[in-house]
XYZ file of C-alpha atoms in Angstrom:
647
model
C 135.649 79.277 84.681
C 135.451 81.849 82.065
C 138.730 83.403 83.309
C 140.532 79.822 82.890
C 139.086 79.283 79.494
C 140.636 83.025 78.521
C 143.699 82.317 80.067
C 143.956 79.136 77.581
C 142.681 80.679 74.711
C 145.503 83.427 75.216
C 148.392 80.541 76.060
C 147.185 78.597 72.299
C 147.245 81.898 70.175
C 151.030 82.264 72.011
C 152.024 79.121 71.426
C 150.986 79.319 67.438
C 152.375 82.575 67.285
C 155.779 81.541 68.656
C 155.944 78.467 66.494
C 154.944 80.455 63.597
C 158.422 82.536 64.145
C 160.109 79.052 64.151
C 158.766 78.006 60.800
C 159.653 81.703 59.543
C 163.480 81.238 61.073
C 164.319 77.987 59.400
C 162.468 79.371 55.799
C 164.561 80.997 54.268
C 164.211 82.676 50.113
C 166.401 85.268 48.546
C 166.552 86.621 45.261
C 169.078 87.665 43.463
C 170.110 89.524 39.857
C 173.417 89.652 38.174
C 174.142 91.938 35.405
C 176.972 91.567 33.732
C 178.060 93.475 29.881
C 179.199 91.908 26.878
C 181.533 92.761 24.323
C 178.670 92.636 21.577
C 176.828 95.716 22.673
C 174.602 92.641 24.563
C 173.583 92.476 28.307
C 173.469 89.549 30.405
C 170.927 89.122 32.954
C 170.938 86.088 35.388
C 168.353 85.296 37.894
C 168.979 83.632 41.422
C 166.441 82.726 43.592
C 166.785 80.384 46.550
C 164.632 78.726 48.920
C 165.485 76.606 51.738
C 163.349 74.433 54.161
C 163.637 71.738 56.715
C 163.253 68.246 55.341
C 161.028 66.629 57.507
C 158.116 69.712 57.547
C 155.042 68.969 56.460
C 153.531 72.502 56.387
C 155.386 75.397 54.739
C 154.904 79.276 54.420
C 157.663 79.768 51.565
C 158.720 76.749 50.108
C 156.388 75.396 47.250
C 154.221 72.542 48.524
C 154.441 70.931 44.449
C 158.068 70.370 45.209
C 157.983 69.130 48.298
C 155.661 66.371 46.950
C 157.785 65.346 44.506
C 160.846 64.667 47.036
C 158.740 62.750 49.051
C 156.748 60.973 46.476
C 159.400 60.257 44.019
C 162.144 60.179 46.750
C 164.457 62.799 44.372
C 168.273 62.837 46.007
C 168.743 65.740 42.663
C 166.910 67.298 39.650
C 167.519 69.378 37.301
C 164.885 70.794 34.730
C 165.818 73.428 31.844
C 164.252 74.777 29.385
C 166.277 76.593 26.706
C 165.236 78.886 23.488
C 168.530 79.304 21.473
C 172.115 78.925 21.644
C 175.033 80.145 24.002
C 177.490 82.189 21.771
C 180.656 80.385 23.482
C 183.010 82.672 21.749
C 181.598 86.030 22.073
C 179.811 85.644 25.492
C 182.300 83.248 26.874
C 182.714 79.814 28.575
C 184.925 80.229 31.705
C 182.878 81.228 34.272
C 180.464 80.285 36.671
C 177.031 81.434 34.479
C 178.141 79.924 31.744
C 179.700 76.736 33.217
C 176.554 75.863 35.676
C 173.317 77.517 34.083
C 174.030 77.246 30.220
C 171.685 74.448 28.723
C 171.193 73.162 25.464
C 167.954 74.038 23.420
C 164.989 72.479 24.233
C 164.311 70.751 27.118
C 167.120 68.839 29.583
C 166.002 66.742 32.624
C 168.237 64.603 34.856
C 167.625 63.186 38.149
C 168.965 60.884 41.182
C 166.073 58.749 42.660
C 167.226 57.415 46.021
C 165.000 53.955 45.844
C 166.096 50.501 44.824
C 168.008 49.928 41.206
C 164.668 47.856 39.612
C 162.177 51.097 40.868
C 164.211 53.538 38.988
C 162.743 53.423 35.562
C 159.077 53.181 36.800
C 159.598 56.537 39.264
C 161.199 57.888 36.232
C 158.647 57.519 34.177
C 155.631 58.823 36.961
C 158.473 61.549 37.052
C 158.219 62.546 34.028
C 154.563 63.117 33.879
C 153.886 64.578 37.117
C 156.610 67.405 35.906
C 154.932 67.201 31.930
C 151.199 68.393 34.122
C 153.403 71.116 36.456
C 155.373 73.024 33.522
C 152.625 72.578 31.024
C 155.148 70.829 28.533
C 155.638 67.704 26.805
C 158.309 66.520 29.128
C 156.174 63.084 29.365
C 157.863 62.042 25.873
C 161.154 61.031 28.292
C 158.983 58.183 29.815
C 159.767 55.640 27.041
C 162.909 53.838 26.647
C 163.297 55.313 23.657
C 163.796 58.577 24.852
C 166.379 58.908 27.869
C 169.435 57.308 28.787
C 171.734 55.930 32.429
C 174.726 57.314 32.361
C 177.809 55.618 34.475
C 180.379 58.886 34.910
C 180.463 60.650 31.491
C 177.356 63.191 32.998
C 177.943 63.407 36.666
C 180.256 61.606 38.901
C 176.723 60.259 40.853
C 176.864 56.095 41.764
C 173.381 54.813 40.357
C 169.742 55.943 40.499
C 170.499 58.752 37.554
C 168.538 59.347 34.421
C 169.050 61.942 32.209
C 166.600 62.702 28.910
C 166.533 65.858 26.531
C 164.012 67.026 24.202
C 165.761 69.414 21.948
C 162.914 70.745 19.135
C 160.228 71.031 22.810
C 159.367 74.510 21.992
C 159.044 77.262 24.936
C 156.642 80.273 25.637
C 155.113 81.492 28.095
C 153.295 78.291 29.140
C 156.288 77.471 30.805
C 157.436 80.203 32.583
C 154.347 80.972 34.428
C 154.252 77.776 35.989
C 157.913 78.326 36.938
C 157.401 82.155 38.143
C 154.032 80.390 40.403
C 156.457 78.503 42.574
C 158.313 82.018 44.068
C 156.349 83.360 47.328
C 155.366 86.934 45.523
C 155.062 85.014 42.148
C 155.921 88.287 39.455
C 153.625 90.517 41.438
C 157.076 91.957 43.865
C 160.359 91.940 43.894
C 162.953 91.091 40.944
C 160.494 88.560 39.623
C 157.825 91.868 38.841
C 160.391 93.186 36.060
C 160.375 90.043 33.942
C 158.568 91.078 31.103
C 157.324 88.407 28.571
C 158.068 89.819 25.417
C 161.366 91.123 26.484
C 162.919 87.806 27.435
C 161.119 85.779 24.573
C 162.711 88.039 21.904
C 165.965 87.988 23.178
C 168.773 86.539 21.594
C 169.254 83.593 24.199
C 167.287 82.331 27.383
C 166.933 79.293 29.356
C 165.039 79.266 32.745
C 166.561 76.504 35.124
C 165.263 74.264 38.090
C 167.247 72.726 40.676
C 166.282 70.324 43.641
C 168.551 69.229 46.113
C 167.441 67.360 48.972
C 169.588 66.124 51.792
C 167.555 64.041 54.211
C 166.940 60.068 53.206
C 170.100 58.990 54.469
C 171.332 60.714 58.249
C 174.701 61.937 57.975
C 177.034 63.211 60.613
C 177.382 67.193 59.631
C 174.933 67.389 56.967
C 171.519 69.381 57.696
C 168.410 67.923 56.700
C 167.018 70.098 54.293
C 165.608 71.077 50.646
C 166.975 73.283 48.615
C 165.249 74.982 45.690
C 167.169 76.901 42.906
C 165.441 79.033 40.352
C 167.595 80.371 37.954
C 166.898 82.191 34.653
C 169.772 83.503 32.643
C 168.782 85.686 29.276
C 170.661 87.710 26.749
C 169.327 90.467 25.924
C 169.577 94.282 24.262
C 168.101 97.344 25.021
C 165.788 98.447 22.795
C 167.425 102.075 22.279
C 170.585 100.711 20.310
C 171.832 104.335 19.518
C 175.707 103.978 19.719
C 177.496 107.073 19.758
C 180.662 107.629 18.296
C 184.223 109.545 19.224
C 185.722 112.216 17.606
C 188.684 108.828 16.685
C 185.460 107.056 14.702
C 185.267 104.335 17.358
C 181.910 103.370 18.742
C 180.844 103.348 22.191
C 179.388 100.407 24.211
C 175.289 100.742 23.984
C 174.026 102.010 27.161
C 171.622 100.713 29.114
C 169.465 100.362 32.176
C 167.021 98.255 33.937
C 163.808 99.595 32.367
C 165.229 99.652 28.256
C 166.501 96.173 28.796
C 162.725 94.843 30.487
C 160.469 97.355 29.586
C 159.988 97.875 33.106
C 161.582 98.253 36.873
C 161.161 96.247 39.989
C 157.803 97.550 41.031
C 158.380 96.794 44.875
C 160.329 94.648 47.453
C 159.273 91.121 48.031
C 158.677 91.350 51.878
C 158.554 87.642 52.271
C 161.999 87.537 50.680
C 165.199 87.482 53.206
C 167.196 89.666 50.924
C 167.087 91.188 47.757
C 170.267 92.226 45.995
C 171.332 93.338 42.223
C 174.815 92.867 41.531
C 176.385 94.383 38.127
C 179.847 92.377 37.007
C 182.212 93.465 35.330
C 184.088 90.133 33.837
C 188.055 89.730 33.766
C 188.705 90.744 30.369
C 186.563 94.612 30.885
C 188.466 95.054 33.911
C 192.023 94.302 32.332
C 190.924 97.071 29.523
C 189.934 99.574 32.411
C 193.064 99.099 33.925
C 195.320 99.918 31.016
C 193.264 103.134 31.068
C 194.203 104.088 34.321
C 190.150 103.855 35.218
C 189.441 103.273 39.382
C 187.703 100.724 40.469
C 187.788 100.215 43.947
C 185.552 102.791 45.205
C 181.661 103.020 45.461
C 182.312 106.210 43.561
C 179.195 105.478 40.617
C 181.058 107.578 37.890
C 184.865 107.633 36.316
C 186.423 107.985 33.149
C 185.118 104.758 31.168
C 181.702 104.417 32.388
C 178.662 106.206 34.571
C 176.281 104.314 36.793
C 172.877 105.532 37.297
C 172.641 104.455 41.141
C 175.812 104.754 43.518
C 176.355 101.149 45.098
C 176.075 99.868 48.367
C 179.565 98.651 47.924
C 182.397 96.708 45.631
C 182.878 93.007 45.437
C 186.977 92.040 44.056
C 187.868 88.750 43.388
C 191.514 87.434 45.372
C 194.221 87.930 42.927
C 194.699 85.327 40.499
C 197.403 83.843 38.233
C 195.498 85.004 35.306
C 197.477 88.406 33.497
C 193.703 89.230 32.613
C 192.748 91.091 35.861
C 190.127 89.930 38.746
C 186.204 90.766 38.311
C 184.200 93.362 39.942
C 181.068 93.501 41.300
C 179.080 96.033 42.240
C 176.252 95.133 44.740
C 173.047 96.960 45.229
C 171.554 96.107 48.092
C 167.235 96.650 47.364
C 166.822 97.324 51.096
C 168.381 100.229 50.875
C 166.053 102.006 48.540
C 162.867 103.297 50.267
C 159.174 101.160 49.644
C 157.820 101.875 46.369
C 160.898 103.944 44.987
C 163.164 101.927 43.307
C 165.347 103.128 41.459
C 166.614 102.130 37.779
C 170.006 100.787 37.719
C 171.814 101.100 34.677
C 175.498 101.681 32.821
C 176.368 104.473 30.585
C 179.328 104.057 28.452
C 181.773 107.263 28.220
C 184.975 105.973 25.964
C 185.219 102.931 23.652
C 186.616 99.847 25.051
C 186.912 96.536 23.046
C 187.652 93.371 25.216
C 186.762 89.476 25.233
C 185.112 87.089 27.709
C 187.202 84.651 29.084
C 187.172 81.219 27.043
C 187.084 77.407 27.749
C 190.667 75.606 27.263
C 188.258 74.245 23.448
C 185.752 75.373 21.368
C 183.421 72.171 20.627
C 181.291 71.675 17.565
C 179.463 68.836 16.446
C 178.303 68.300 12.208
C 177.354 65.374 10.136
C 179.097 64.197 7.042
C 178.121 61.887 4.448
C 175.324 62.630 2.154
C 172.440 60.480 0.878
C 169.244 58.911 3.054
C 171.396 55.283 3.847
C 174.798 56.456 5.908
C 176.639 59.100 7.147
C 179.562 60.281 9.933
C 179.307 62.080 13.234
C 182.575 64.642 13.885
C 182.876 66.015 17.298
C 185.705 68.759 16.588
C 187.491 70.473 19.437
C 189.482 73.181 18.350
C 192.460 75.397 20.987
C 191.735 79.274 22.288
C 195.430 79.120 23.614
C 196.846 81.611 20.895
C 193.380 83.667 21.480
C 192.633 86.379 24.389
C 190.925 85.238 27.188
C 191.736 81.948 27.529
C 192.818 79.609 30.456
C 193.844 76.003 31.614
C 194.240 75.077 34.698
C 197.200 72.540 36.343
C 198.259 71.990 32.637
C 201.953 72.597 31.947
C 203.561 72.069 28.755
C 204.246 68.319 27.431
C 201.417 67.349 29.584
C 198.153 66.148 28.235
C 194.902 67.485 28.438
C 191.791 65.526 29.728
C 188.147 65.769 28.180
C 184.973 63.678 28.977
C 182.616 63.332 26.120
C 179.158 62.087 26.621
C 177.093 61.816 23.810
C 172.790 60.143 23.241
C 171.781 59.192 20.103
C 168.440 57.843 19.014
C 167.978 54.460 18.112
C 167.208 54.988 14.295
C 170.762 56.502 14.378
C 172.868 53.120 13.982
C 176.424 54.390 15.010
C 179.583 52.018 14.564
C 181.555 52.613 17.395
C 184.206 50.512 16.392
C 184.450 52.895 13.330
C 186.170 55.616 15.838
C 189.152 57.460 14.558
C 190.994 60.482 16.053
C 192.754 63.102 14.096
C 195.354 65.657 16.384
C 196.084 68.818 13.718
C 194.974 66.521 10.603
C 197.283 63.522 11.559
C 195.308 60.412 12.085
C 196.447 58.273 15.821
C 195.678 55.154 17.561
C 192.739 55.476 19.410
C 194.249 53.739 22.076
C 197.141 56.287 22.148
C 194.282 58.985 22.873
C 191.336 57.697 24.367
C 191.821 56.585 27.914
C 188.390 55.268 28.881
C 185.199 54.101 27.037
C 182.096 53.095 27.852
C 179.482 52.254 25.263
C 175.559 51.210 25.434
C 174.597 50.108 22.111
C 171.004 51.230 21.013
C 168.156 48.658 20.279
C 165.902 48.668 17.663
C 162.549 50.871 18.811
C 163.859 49.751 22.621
C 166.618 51.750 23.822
C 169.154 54.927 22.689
C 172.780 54.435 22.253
C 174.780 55.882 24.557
C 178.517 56.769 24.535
C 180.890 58.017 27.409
C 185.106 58.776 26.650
C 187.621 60.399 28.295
C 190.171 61.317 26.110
C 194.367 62.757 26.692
C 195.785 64.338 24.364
C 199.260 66.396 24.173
C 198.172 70.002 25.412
C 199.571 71.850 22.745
C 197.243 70.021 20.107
C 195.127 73.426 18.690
C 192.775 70.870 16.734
C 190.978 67.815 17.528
C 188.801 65.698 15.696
C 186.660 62.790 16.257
C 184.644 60.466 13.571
C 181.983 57.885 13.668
C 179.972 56.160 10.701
C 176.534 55.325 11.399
C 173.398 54.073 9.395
C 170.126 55.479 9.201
C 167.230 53.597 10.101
C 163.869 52.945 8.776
C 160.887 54.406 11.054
C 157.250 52.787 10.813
C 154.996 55.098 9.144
C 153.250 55.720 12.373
C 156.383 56.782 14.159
C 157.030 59.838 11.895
C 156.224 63.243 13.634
C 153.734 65.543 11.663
C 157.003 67.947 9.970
C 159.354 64.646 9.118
C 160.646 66.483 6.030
C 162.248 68.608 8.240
C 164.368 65.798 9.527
C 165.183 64.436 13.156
C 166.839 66.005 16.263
C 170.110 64.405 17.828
C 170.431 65.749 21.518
C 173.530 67.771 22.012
C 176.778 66.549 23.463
C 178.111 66.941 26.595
C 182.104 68.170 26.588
C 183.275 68.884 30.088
C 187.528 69.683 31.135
C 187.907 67.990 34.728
C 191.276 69.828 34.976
C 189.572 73.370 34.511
C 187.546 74.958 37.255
C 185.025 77.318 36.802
C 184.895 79.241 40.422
C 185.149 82.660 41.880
C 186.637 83.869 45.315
C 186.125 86.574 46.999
C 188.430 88.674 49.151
C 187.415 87.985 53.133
C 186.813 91.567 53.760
C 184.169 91.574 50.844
C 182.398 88.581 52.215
C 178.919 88.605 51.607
C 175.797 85.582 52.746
C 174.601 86.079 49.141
C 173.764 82.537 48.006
C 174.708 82.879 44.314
C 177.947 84.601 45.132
C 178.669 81.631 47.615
C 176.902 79.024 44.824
C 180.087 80.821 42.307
C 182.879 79.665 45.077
C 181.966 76.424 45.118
C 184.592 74.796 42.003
C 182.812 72.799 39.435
C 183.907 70.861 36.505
C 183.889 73.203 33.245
C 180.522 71.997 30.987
C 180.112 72.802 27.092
C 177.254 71.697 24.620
C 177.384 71.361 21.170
C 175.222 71.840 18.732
C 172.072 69.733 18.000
C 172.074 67.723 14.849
C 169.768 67.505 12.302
C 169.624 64.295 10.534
C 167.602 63.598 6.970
C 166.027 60.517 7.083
C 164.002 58.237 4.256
C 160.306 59.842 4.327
C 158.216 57.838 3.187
C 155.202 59.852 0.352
C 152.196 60.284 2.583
C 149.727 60.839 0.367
C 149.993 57.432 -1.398
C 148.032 56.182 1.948
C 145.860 58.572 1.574
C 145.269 57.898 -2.137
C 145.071 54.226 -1.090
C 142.764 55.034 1.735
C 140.360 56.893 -0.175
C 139.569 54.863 -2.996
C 139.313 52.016 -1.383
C 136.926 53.537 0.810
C 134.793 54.518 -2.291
C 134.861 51.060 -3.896
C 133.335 49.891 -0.339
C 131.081 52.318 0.059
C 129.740 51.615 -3.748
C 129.733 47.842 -2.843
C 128.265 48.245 0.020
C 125.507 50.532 -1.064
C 124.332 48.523 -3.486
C 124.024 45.728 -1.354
C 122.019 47.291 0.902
C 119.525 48.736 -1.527
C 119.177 45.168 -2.521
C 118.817 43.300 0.546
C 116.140 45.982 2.039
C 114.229 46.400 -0.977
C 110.380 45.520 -1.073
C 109.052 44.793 -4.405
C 105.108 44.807 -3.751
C 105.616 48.328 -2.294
C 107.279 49.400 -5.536
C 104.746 48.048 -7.791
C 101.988 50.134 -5.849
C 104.111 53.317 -6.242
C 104.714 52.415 -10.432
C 101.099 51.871 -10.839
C 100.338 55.128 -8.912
C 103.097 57.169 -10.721
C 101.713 55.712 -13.973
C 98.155 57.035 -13.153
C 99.018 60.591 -12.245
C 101.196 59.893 -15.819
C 98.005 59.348 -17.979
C 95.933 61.653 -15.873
C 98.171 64.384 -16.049
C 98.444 64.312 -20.346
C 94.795 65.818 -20.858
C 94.872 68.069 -18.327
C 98.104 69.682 -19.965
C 96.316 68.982 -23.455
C 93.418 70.892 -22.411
C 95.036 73.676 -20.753
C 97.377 74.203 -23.421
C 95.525 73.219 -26.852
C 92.327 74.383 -25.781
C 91.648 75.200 -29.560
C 93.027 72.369 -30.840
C 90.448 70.168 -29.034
C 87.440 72.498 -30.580
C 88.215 71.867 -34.294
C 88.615 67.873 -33.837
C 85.091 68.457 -32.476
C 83.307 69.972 -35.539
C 84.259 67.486 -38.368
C 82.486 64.605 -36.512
C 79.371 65.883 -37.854
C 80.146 65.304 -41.949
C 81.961 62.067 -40.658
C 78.913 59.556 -42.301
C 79.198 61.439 -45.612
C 82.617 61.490 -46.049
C 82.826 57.581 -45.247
C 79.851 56.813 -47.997
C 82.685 58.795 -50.629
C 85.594 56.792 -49.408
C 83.494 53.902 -50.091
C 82.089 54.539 -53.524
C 85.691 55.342 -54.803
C 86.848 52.481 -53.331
C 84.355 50.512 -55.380
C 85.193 52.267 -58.723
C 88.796 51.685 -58.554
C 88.088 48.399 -57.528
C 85.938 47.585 -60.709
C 88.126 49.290 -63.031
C 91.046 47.342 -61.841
C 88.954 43.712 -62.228
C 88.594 45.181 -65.803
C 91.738 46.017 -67.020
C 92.731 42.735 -65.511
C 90.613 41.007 -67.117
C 91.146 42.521 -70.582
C 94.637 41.639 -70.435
C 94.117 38.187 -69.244
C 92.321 37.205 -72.444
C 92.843 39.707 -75.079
């Protein structure tokens, strides 16, 4: 019997074990980090890290069990969840590319997401959304719940058929209360791996960072081909310098590129591999318009050699990564990749770039720049300009299946608050300073007027215009609204936040493809094949709005609280007071009075009391002389009175 119950115990501890390799086979996370120079003496550093699980588990190893609660709670087809500190430099850092295109947010925070439940359940699993993510990133993303605050787009935001919401926050400040949440949901957390170099006060004193959340989930619906499964995308892209910004300069007085490694740009290297990870890769780009430069220069590229005439890399790679050739006179990007496994446990080694001759080049640009500014001045009315102006005649720029005399199509999608009262019919569109027909230009419309304290406005256009236009400029008039005094936020001098546009180019693609001999299973290589529609933001608007004095209430408030409390008083001392009680405590305050005179007297006129005591012996004598002169005068008078009578 004991034999048999061994034999069991064995077969269990078997069984576990193998299905414990199952759950480990179909869990999959890799991380990932892209470094990539800019033309600003800058670096940029982007973060990848991917998990994947089956849909219908229950019990994970890897993938968070938070998020898995949310897809089945809130039944989440997509999400997205950003949050941004400052602004992407469009023109220096560039807009045609994959980082840019997909993981580029606007400040503050941005959440949109698909809910796969009936149309009338949206907004309520919105709002439980909202605060369920407000308690998990310890931020105030539970302001989106209202009406108020978030918006349904139809196809200006993403070409998704119902079930989408999508709400910003742009002045929702960001520290390190979010982040750690964020870093919590990675299977060696910042303890391993690429996650260990991310320093706190490196990335918050950069010059631009947004850290990025996105849920896919493919498993409501069964679908021939498609895998049940959730994927989880953590990205976190960050500009940053290193902090020895010593730039040496050539004999010809032009300076070098700043150089830099892993540890100046963090503070710190990747302190050891994340053994629960299924790879771990750094990747250092080199973008289209550096590798045009280093071509005219003669510089090779090709081989894993780590040093040549322009540059000199710390750490030879594991090999090079060229794009297929393109149409573009620019040149094709290179990446180098450095595979982590490669390095031995506990001895990583710093990557890094040092810069040999000068080189001045530009980052590939969107087919527009886009900016957004008021106009108007005064507290009652103003103008909205969305202004998109041409990089054709600059370097680095590119439109795709545009010839010329064709047109060029852009999708504007734009939230504004309700206390912003925009005209829409007021829309006029200037091409290089000439006023046209908005008909002539703007294809499609689709407008959701605000209501008053109820719902934002909400505006979606495509627009076609001739593609040799270099400026284009749209206007709206709108009035400003008057806010209840309990509506104002604590700083409402400072003014109130319009969320930034969205400005995307369906005919340009932002994707990368890789020669087939340089195929790689790296997910964020594979995410930058996939073509997406180009995205831009503009900037957030500050609008000035009537602020009302807030210390009249308080004025108000605290005089009439004294006149009540006065009143009031008084009243009370009246109503509760007992007069027989107060009589006693006169007539006793009255006797300690008289009692207390003589005993001051005595104490302090103790002479004084001895010399009224003497004359009260002569007193008889003195009154028998006060009475005999009284007497005289009083006969002598009766005489002379008499006399004169009759004499």
């Amino acid at each position: 019997m004991f034999v048999i119950l061994i034999f069991f115990t064995v077969l269990a501890q078997c069984f576990n074990g193998k299905e414990v390799e199952v759950v480990e086979e179909e869990e999959v996370f890799t991380e990932e980090l892209l470094l990539r120079p800019l033309p600003d003496r800058k670096v940029l550093t982007h973060f990848h890290f991917e998990h994947k699980a089956p849909f219908h588990h229950q019990h994970y190893r890897l993938f968070p069990k938070a998020i898995h609660q949310l897809v089945q709670k809130f039944r989440i087809r997509e999400m997205e969840l950003s949050f941004t500190q400052g602004r992407w430099n469009y023109e220096r850092w560039g807009g045609f590319d994959p980082v840019s295109s997909r993981n580029v947010k606007p400040p503050g925070v941005e959440l949109w997401a698909v809910f796969d439940v009936p149309p009338n359940q949206v907004d309520e699993t919105w709002k439980n959304l909202t605060h369920t993510l407000s308690g998990l990133f310890c931020a105030s993303i539970n302001f989106l719940e209202s009406t108020t605050a978030y918006s349904a787009p139809v196809w200006g935001f993403q070409k998704i058929s119902g079930g989408l919401r999508y709400g910003a926050l742009p002045r929702e400040a960001v520290c390190t209360e979010n982040i750690t949440p964020w870093l919590k949901l990675l299977p060696c957390r910042d303890k391993a791996g690429l996650a260990s170099i991310l320093e706190r006060p490196s990335i918050y004193n950069g010059f631009y960072h947004s850290q990025r959340l996105r849920l896919i989930s493919r498993g409501f619906e069964s679908q021939e081909g498609v895998k049940p499964e959730i994927v989880l995308q953590q990205t976190l892209t960050a500009v940053l310098q290193s902090d020895s910004q010593r730039t040496m300069t050539t004999n010809y007085g032009k300076k070098l590129q700043t150089s830099w490694s892993i540890r100046s740009i963090f503070g710190r290297k990747p302190n050891d591999i994340c053994v629960l990870a299924k790879s771990s890769t750094i990747f250092l780009e080199l973008d289209r318009g550096l590798v045009y430069e280093l071509n005219k220069l003669g510089v090779e590229l090709d081989t894993t050699s780590a040093d040549n005439a322009a540059f000199e890399l710390t750490v030879i790679p594991t090999r090079v990564i060229k794009e297929e050739k393109s149409s573009l006179n620019e040149g094709s990007p290179v990446v180098y990749e450095f595979s982590m496994d490669k390095f031995s446990p506990g001895k990583l080694q710093d990557i890094g770039l040092t810069w040999k001759h000068p080189i001045v080049w530009a980052c590939l640009q969107a087919p527009y720049h886009t900016n957004r500014f008021l106009m108007g001045s005064g507290n009652e009315r103003g103008s909205i300009a969305i202004s998109l102006r041409s990089t054709h005649s600059g370097m680095g720029s590119r439109i795709d299946n545009v010839v010329d005399g064709s047109k060029v199509e852009v999708v504007v999608f734009q939230v504004v608050p309700w206390y912003v009262k925009v005209y829409y019919h007021t829309l006029q569109v200037f091409i290089d300073g000439q006023p046209k027909m908005v008909a002539d230009v703007v294809e499609k419309l689709h407008v959701s007027p605000s209501e008053d304290k109820v719902s934002t406005g909400a505006m979606e256009m495509i627009l076609k215009f001739p593609s040799d236009a270099n400026l284009v400029v749209l206007t709206m008039e709108f009035d400003k609204g008057f806010l209840h005094i309990d509506e104002y936020p604590p700083d409402a001098n400072q003014g109130f936040d319009i969320p930034s546009a969205v400005i995307s180019f369906p005919n340009s693609q932002a994707s990368i493809t890789y020669l087939k001999e340089n195929f790689t299973s790296s997910p964020m290589l594979q995410k930058f094949k996939e073509k997406s529609v180009l995205l831009s933001y503009t900037e957030v608007l500050l609008v000035p709005l009537a602020t009302p004095d807030f210390s009249m209430p308080y004025n108000v408030i605290t005089i009439t609280c004294t006149v009540f409390a006065l009143y009031f008083g008084s009243l009370l001392n009246a109503l509760r007071r007992r007069v027989g009680e107060e009589e006693r405590i006169f007539e006793s305050k009255d006797s300690t009075k008289i009692r207390l005179v003589p005993l001051l007297l005595q104490k302090l006129f103790p002479k004084l009391r001895t010399h009224q005591q003497q004359p009260q012996s002569s007193s008889p004598s003195s009154l028998l002389r006060s009475k005999l002169i009284f007497k005289v005068i009083l006969v002598a008078g009766l005489a002379i009175g008499w006399h004169f009578y009759f004499g």
